[in-house]
């Protein structure tokens, strides 16, 4: 399994979690909650104490921008940031079997919007010298994307706890 530090900014504060890559990508869960670390020092201490080899620098997400967009959605969509956020929410959901099933169902339902975001990133290997793709967003597209993001933020609110809180719990175990 591979482990990466992830930094996300939400409510104007930086939060750190550990992303775990294997057959089903997910994030570190302790005592039924996603462990949120205060900083890289704390995340590195945890990794060292638990023999987890963290790869590279943190992957960063600006969830405040996504949250602001959800409050006043427009057709101005940064495909890379939106796709990254969608994928992060999916990995968070994958950390909990019931949530994973629900999120996958939503993603299948809104696959057209996911694909627009994906192709709107205009990755060179995908484009293969074709002209850049600029998606046109309908009101339905915007509402579906907002629905996915609201679900993702709900997961964060319900399923995240500080590592300090979790460490004070009696037993420490990971879901995966």
PDB file of C-alpha atoms in Angstrom:
ATOM      1  CA  UNK A   1       0.000   0.000   0.000  1.00  0.00           C
ATOM      2  CA  UNK A   2       1.145   3.552  -0.702  1.00  0.00           C
ATOM      3  CA  UNK A   3       0.642   6.468   1.679  1.00  0.00           C
ATOM      4  CA  UNK A   4       0.597  10.164   0.831  1.00  0.00           C
ATOM      5  CA  UNK A   5       0.068  13.194   3.022  1.00  0.00           C
ATOM      6  CA  UNK A   6      -2.884  15.288   1.866  1.00  0.00           C
ATOM      7  CA  UNK A   7      -3.452  18.910   2.815  1.00  0.00           C
ATOM      8  CA  UNK A   8      -6.843  20.462   2.331  1.00  0.00           C
ATOM      9  CA  UNK A   9      -7.880  23.973   3.171  1.00  0.00           C
ATOM     10  CA  UNK A  10     -11.385  24.230   4.559  1.00  0.00           C
ATOM     11  CA  UNK A  11     -12.941  26.983   6.662  1.00  0.00           C
ATOM     12  CA  UNK A  12      -9.700  28.913   6.085  1.00  0.00           C
ATOM     13  CA  UNK A  13      -7.649  26.360   8.007  1.00  0.00           C
ATOM     14  CA  UNK A  14      -5.210  23.743   6.780  1.00  0.00           C
ATOM     15  CA  UNK A  15      -6.036  20.132   7.609  1.00  0.00           C
ATOM     16  CA  UNK A  16      -3.889  17.073   6.941  1.00  0.00           C
ATOM     17  CA  UNK A  17      -4.970  13.490   6.306  1.00  0.00           C
ATOM     18  CA  UNK A  18      -3.251  10.366   5.013  1.00  0.00           C
ATOM     19  CA  UNK A  19      -4.329   9.017   1.638  1.00  0.00           C
ATOM     20  CA  UNK A  20      -3.931   5.248   1.242  1.00  0.00           C
ATOM     21  CA  UNK A  21      -3.594   3.790  -2.230  1.00  0.00           C
ATOM     22  CA  UNK A  22      -4.407   0.180  -3.045  1.00  0.00           C
ATOM     23  CA  UNK A  23      -7.209  -1.610  -4.909  1.00  0.00           C
ATOM     24  CA  UNK A  24      -9.683   0.849  -3.398  1.00  0.00           C
ATOM     25  CA  UNK A  25      -8.098   4.219  -2.673  1.00  0.00           C
ATOM     26  CA  UNK A  26      -9.194   5.644   0.663  1.00  0.00           C
ATOM     27  CA  UNK A  27      -7.965   7.723   3.603  1.00  0.00           C
ATOM     28  CA  UNK A  28      -6.714   6.665   7.015  1.00  0.00           C
ATOM     29  CA  UNK A  29      -9.487   5.825   9.469  1.00  0.00           C
ATOM     30  CA  UNK A  30      -8.942   5.423  13.201  1.00  0.00           C
ATOM     31  CA  UNK A  31     -11.748   4.305  15.517  1.00  0.00           C
ATOM     32  CA  UNK A  32     -14.314   4.809  12.748  1.00  0.00           C
ATOM     33  CA  UNK A  33     -13.251   8.353  11.862  1.00  0.00           C
ATOM     34  CA  UNK A  34     -10.882   9.973   9.398  1.00  0.00           C
ATOM     35  CA  UNK A  35      -7.811  11.094  11.324  1.00  0.00           C
ATOM     36  CA  UNK A  36      -7.165  14.793  10.730  1.00  0.00           C
ATOM     37  CA  UNK A  37      -3.715  15.989  11.724  1.00  0.00           C
ATOM     38  CA  UNK A  38      -2.802  19.559  12.699  1.00  0.00           C
ATOM     39  CA  UNK A  39       0.354  19.797  10.606  1.00  0.00           C
ATOM     40  CA  UNK A  40       3.012  17.825   8.746  1.00  0.00           C
ATOM     41  CA  UNK A  41       5.057  17.283  11.894  1.00  0.00           C
ATOM     42  CA  UNK A  42       2.145  15.483  13.556  1.00  0.00           C
ATOM     43  CA  UNK A  43       1.396  13.433  10.429  1.00  0.00           C
ATOM     44  CA  UNK A  44       5.068  12.438  10.094  1.00  0.00           C
ATOM     45  CA  UNK A  45       5.260  11.404  13.771  1.00  0.00           C
ATOM     46  CA  UNK A  46       2.181   9.223  13.317  1.00  0.00           C
ATOM     47  CA  UNK A  47       3.579   7.670  10.145  1.00  0.00           C
ATOM     48  CA  UNK A  48       6.921   6.952  11.780  1.00  0.00           C
ATOM     49  CA  UNK A  49       5.339   5.434  14.903  1.00  0.00           C
ATOM     50  CA  UNK A  50       3.140   3.185  12.725  1.00  0.00           C
ATOM     51  CA  UNK A  51       5.774   2.219  10.134  1.00  0.00           C
ATOM     52  CA  UNK A  52       4.017   4.011   7.286  1.00  0.00           C
ATOM     53  CA  UNK A  53       6.314   5.328   4.586  1.00  0.00           C
ATOM     54  CA  UNK A  54       4.831   8.582   3.327  1.00  0.00           C
ATOM     55  CA  UNK A  55       5.567   9.451  -0.290  1.00  0.00           C
ATOM     56  CA  UNK A  56       6.416  12.964  -1.455  1.00  0.00           C
ATOM     57  CA  UNK A  57       5.130  16.351  -0.417  1.00  0.00           C
ATOM     58  CA  UNK A  58       1.478  16.794   0.482  1.00  0.00           C
ATOM     59  CA  UNK A  59      -1.100  16.835  -2.273  1.00  0.00           C
ATOM     60  CA  UNK A  60      -3.138  20.034  -1.771  1.00  0.00           C
ATOM     61  CA  UNK A  61      -6.815  20.829  -2.234  1.00  0.00           C
ATOM     62  CA  UNK A  62      -8.492  24.237  -1.913  1.00  0.00           C
ATOM     63  CA  UNK A  63     -11.880  23.118  -0.638  1.00  0.00           C
ATOM     64  CA  UNK A  64     -12.807  26.644   0.478  1.00  0.00           C
ATOM     65  CA  UNK A  65     -13.052  27.638  -3.189  1.00  0.00           C
ATOM     66  CA  UNK A  66     -15.308  24.661  -3.888  1.00  0.00           C
ATOM     67  CA  UNK A  67     -17.447  25.509  -0.853  1.00  0.00           C
ATOM     68  CA  UNK A  68     -17.806  29.125  -1.998  1.00  0.00           C
ATOM     69  CA  UNK A  69     -18.775  27.951  -5.483  1.00  0.00           C
ATOM     70  CA  UNK A  70     -21.470  25.697  -3.970  1.00  0.00           C
ATOM     71  CA  UNK A  71     -22.984  28.718  -2.214  1.00  0.00           C
ATOM     72  CA  UNK A  72     -23.188  30.629  -5.499  1.00  0.00           C
ATOM     73  CA  UNK A  73     -22.703  28.151  -8.361  1.00  0.00           C
ATOM     74  CA  UNK A  74     -21.860  29.482 -11.790  1.00  0.00           C
ATOM     75  CA  UNK A  75     -20.756  27.983 -15.063  1.00  0.00           C
ATOM     76  CA  UNK A  76     -17.218  29.186 -14.287  1.00  0.00           C
ATOM     77  CA  UNK A  77     -15.687  25.843 -13.395  1.00  0.00           C
ATOM     78  CA  UNK A  78     -12.018  25.000 -12.960  1.00  0.00           C
ATOM     79  CA  UNK A  79     -12.082  21.428 -14.289  1.00  0.00           C
ATOM     80  CA  UNK A  80      -8.827  20.381 -12.602  1.00  0.00           C
ATOM     81  CA  UNK A  81      -9.798  21.685  -9.140  1.00  0.00           C
ATOM     82  CA  UNK A  82     -13.344  20.334  -9.427  1.00  0.00           C
ATOM     83  CA  UNK A  83     -12.262  16.891 -10.631  1.00  0.00           C
ATOM     84  CA  UNK A  84      -9.584  16.691  -7.922  1.00  0.00           C
ATOM     85  CA  UNK A  85     -12.166  17.583  -5.268  1.00  0.00           C
ATOM     86  CA  UNK A  86     -14.663  15.051  -6.631  1.00  0.00           C
ATOM     87  CA  UNK A  87     -11.980  12.360  -6.502  1.00  0.00           C
ATOM     88  CA  UNK A  88     -10.942  13.340  -2.962  1.00  0.00           C
ATOM     89  CA  UNK A  89     -14.563  13.104  -1.797  1.00  0.00           C
ATOM     90  CA  UNK A  90     -14.759   9.701  -3.486  1.00  0.00           C
ATOM     91  CA  UNK A  91     -11.665   8.490  -1.634  1.00  0.00           C
ATOM     92  CA  UNK A  92     -13.098   9.774   1.640  1.00  0.00           C
ATOM     93  CA  UNK A  93     -16.347   7.913   0.927  1.00  0.00           C
ATOM     94  CA  UNK A  94     -14.371   4.776   0.030  1.00  0.00           C
ATOM     95  CA  UNK A  95     -13.080   4.697   3.594  1.00  0.00           C
ATOM     96  CA  UNK A  96     -16.554   3.633   4.758  1.00  0.00           C
ATOM     97  CA  UNK A  97     -18.292   0.777   2.913  1.00  0.00           C
ATOM     98  CA  UNK A  98     -21.830   2.209   3.035  1.00  0.00           C
ATOM     99  CA  UNK A  99     -20.648   5.677   2.049  1.00  0.00           C
ATOM    100  CA  UNK A 100     -18.565   4.188  -0.745  1.00  0.00           C
ATOM    101  CA  UNK A 101     -21.589   2.467  -2.234  1.00  0.00           C
ATOM    102  CA  UNK A 102     -23.663   5.653  -2.025  1.00  0.00           C
ATOM    103  CA  UNK A 103     -20.938   7.857  -3.520  1.00  0.00           C
ATOM    104  CA  UNK A 104     -20.285   5.403  -6.354  1.00  0.00           C
ATOM    105  CA  UNK A 105     -23.996   5.405  -7.098  1.00  0.00           C
ATOM    106  CA  UNK A 106     -23.996   9.216  -7.270  1.00  0.00           C
ATOM    107  CA  UNK A 107     -20.917   9.195  -9.488  1.00  0.00           C
ATOM    108  CA  UNK A 108     -22.568   6.736 -11.879  1.00  0.00           C
ATOM    109  CA  UNK A 109     -25.684   8.898 -11.895  1.00  0.00           C
ATOM    110  CA  UNK A 110     -23.608  12.000 -12.695  1.00  0.00           C
ATOM    111  CA  UNK A 111     -21.021  10.292 -14.906  1.00  0.00           C
ATOM    112  CA  UNK A 112     -21.664  12.716 -17.755  1.00  0.00           C
ATOM    113  CA  UNK A 113     -20.634  15.652 -15.536  1.00  0.00           C
ATOM    114  CA  UNK A 114     -17.614  13.729 -14.222  1.00  0.00           C
ATOM    115  CA  UNK A 115     -16.520  13.026 -17.802  1.00  0.00           C
ATOM    116  CA  UNK A 116     -16.924  16.678 -18.769  1.00  0.00           C
ATOM    117  CA  UNK A 117     -14.629  17.617 -15.892  1.00  0.00           C
ATOM    118  CA  UNK A 118     -12.173  14.874 -16.840  1.00  0.00           C
ATOM    119  CA  UNK A 119     -11.951  15.844 -20.500  1.00  0.00           C
ATOM    120  CA  UNK A 120     -12.028  19.536 -19.567  1.00  0.00           C
ATOM    121  CA  UNK A 121      -8.689  19.024 -17.800  1.00  0.00           C
ATOM    122  CA  UNK A 122      -7.185  18.664 -21.299  1.00  0.00           C
ATOM    123  CA  UNK A 123      -4.475  16.225 -20.274  1.00  0.00           C
ATOM    124  CA  UNK A 124      -1.976  15.722 -23.089  1.00  0.00           C
ATOM    125  CA  UNK A 125      -2.160  11.904 -23.123  1.00  0.00           C
ATOM    126  CA  UNK A 126      -5.946  12.105 -23.470  1.00  0.00           C
ATOM    127  CA  UNK A 127      -6.055  14.902 -26.037  1.00  0.00           C
ATOM    128  CA  UNK A 128      -3.390  13.424 -28.322  1.00  0.00           C
ATOM    129  CA  UNK A 129      -2.881  16.693 -30.242  1.00  0.00           C
ATOM    130  CA  UNK A 130      -6.610  17.327 -30.631  1.00  0.00           C
ATOM    131  CA  UNK A 131      -7.981  20.809 -29.905  1.00  0.00           C
ATOM    132  CA  UNK A 132      -8.631  21.669 -26.284  1.00  0.00           C
ATOM    133  CA  UNK A 133     -12.045  20.795 -24.934  1.00  0.00           C
ATOM    134  CA  UNK A 134     -14.017  23.491 -23.118  1.00  0.00           C
ATOM    135  CA  UNK A 135     -17.185  22.039 -21.585  1.00  0.00           C
ATOM    136  CA  UNK A 136     -20.435  23.937 -21.719  1.00  0.00           C
ATOM    137  CA  UNK A 137     -22.297  23.619 -18.433  1.00  0.00           C
ATOM    138  CA  UNK A 138     -26.078  23.432 -18.281  1.00  0.00           C
ATOM    139  CA  UNK A 139     -28.006  24.353 -15.142  1.00  0.00           C
ATOM    140  CA  UNK A 140     -28.567  20.640 -14.556  1.00  0.00           C
ATOM    141  CA  UNK A 141     -24.829  19.955 -14.797  1.00  0.00           C
ATOM    142  CA  UNK A 142     -24.142  22.677 -12.252  1.00  0.00           C
ATOM    143  CA  UNK A 143     -26.794  21.348  -9.862  1.00  0.00           C
ATOM    144  CA  UNK A 144     -25.486  17.774 -10.143  1.00  0.00           C
ATOM    145  CA  UNK A 145     -21.910  18.860  -9.428  1.00  0.00           C
ATOM    146  CA  UNK A 146     -23.124  20.944  -6.494  1.00  0.00           C
ATOM    147  CA  UNK A 147     -24.965  17.871  -5.201  1.00  0.00           C
ATOM    148  CA  UNK A 148     -21.785  15.755  -5.303  1.00  0.00           C
ATOM    149  CA  UNK A 149     -19.789  18.448  -3.498  1.00  0.00           C
ATOM    150  CA  UNK A 150     -22.414  18.973  -0.831  1.00  0.00           C
ATOM    151  CA  UNK A 151     -22.384  15.241  -0.208  1.00  0.00           C
ATOM    152  CA  UNK A 152     -18.573  15.362   0.070  1.00  0.00           C
ATOM    153  CA  UNK A 153     -18.652  18.207   2.570  1.00  0.00           C
ATOM    154  CA  UNK A 154     -21.272  16.331   4.594  1.00  0.00           C
ATOM    155  CA  UNK A 155     -18.896  13.348   4.735  1.00  0.00           C
ATOM    156  CA  UNK A 156     -16.065  15.545   5.979  1.00  0.00           C
ATOM    157  CA  UNK A 157     -18.274  17.097   8.663  1.00  0.00           C
ATOM    158  CA  UNK A 158     -19.590  13.748   9.881  1.00  0.00           C
ATOM    159  CA  UNK A 159     -16.560  11.512   9.480  1.00  0.00           C
ATOM    160  CA  UNK A 160     -13.496  13.624  10.385  1.00  0.00           C
ATOM    161  CA  UNK A 161     -12.011  14.007  13.857  1.00  0.00           C
ATOM    162  CA  UNK A 162      -8.716  15.439  14.980  1.00  0.00           C
ATOM    163  CA  UNK A 163      -5.983  12.943  15.618  1.00  0.00           C
ATOM    164  CA  UNK A 164      -5.733  14.336  19.151  1.00  0.00           C
ATOM    165  CA  UNK A 165      -9.379  13.364  19.784  1.00  0.00           C
ATOM    166  CA  UNK A 166      -8.869   9.924  18.273  1.00  0.00           C
ATOM    167  CA  UNK A 167      -5.643   9.309  20.163  1.00  0.00           C
ATOM    168  CA  UNK A 168      -7.460   9.810  23.432  1.00  0.00           C
ATOM    169  CA  UNK A 169      -9.882   7.007  22.515  1.00  0.00           C
ATOM    170  CA  UNK A 170      -9.274   3.650  24.206  1.00  0.00           C
ATOM    171  CA  UNK A 171      -8.439   1.537  21.166  1.00  0.00           C
ATOM    172  CA  UNK A 172      -6.797   2.512  17.925  1.00  0.00           C
ATOM    173  CA  UNK A 173      -7.454   0.478  14.823  1.00  0.00           C
ATOM    174  CA  UNK A 174      -7.662   1.228  11.141  1.00  0.00           C
ATOM    175  CA  UNK A 175     -10.499   0.210   8.872  1.00  0.00           C
ATOM    176  CA  UNK A 176      -8.210  -1.184   6.188  1.00  0.00           C
TER     177      UNK A 176
END
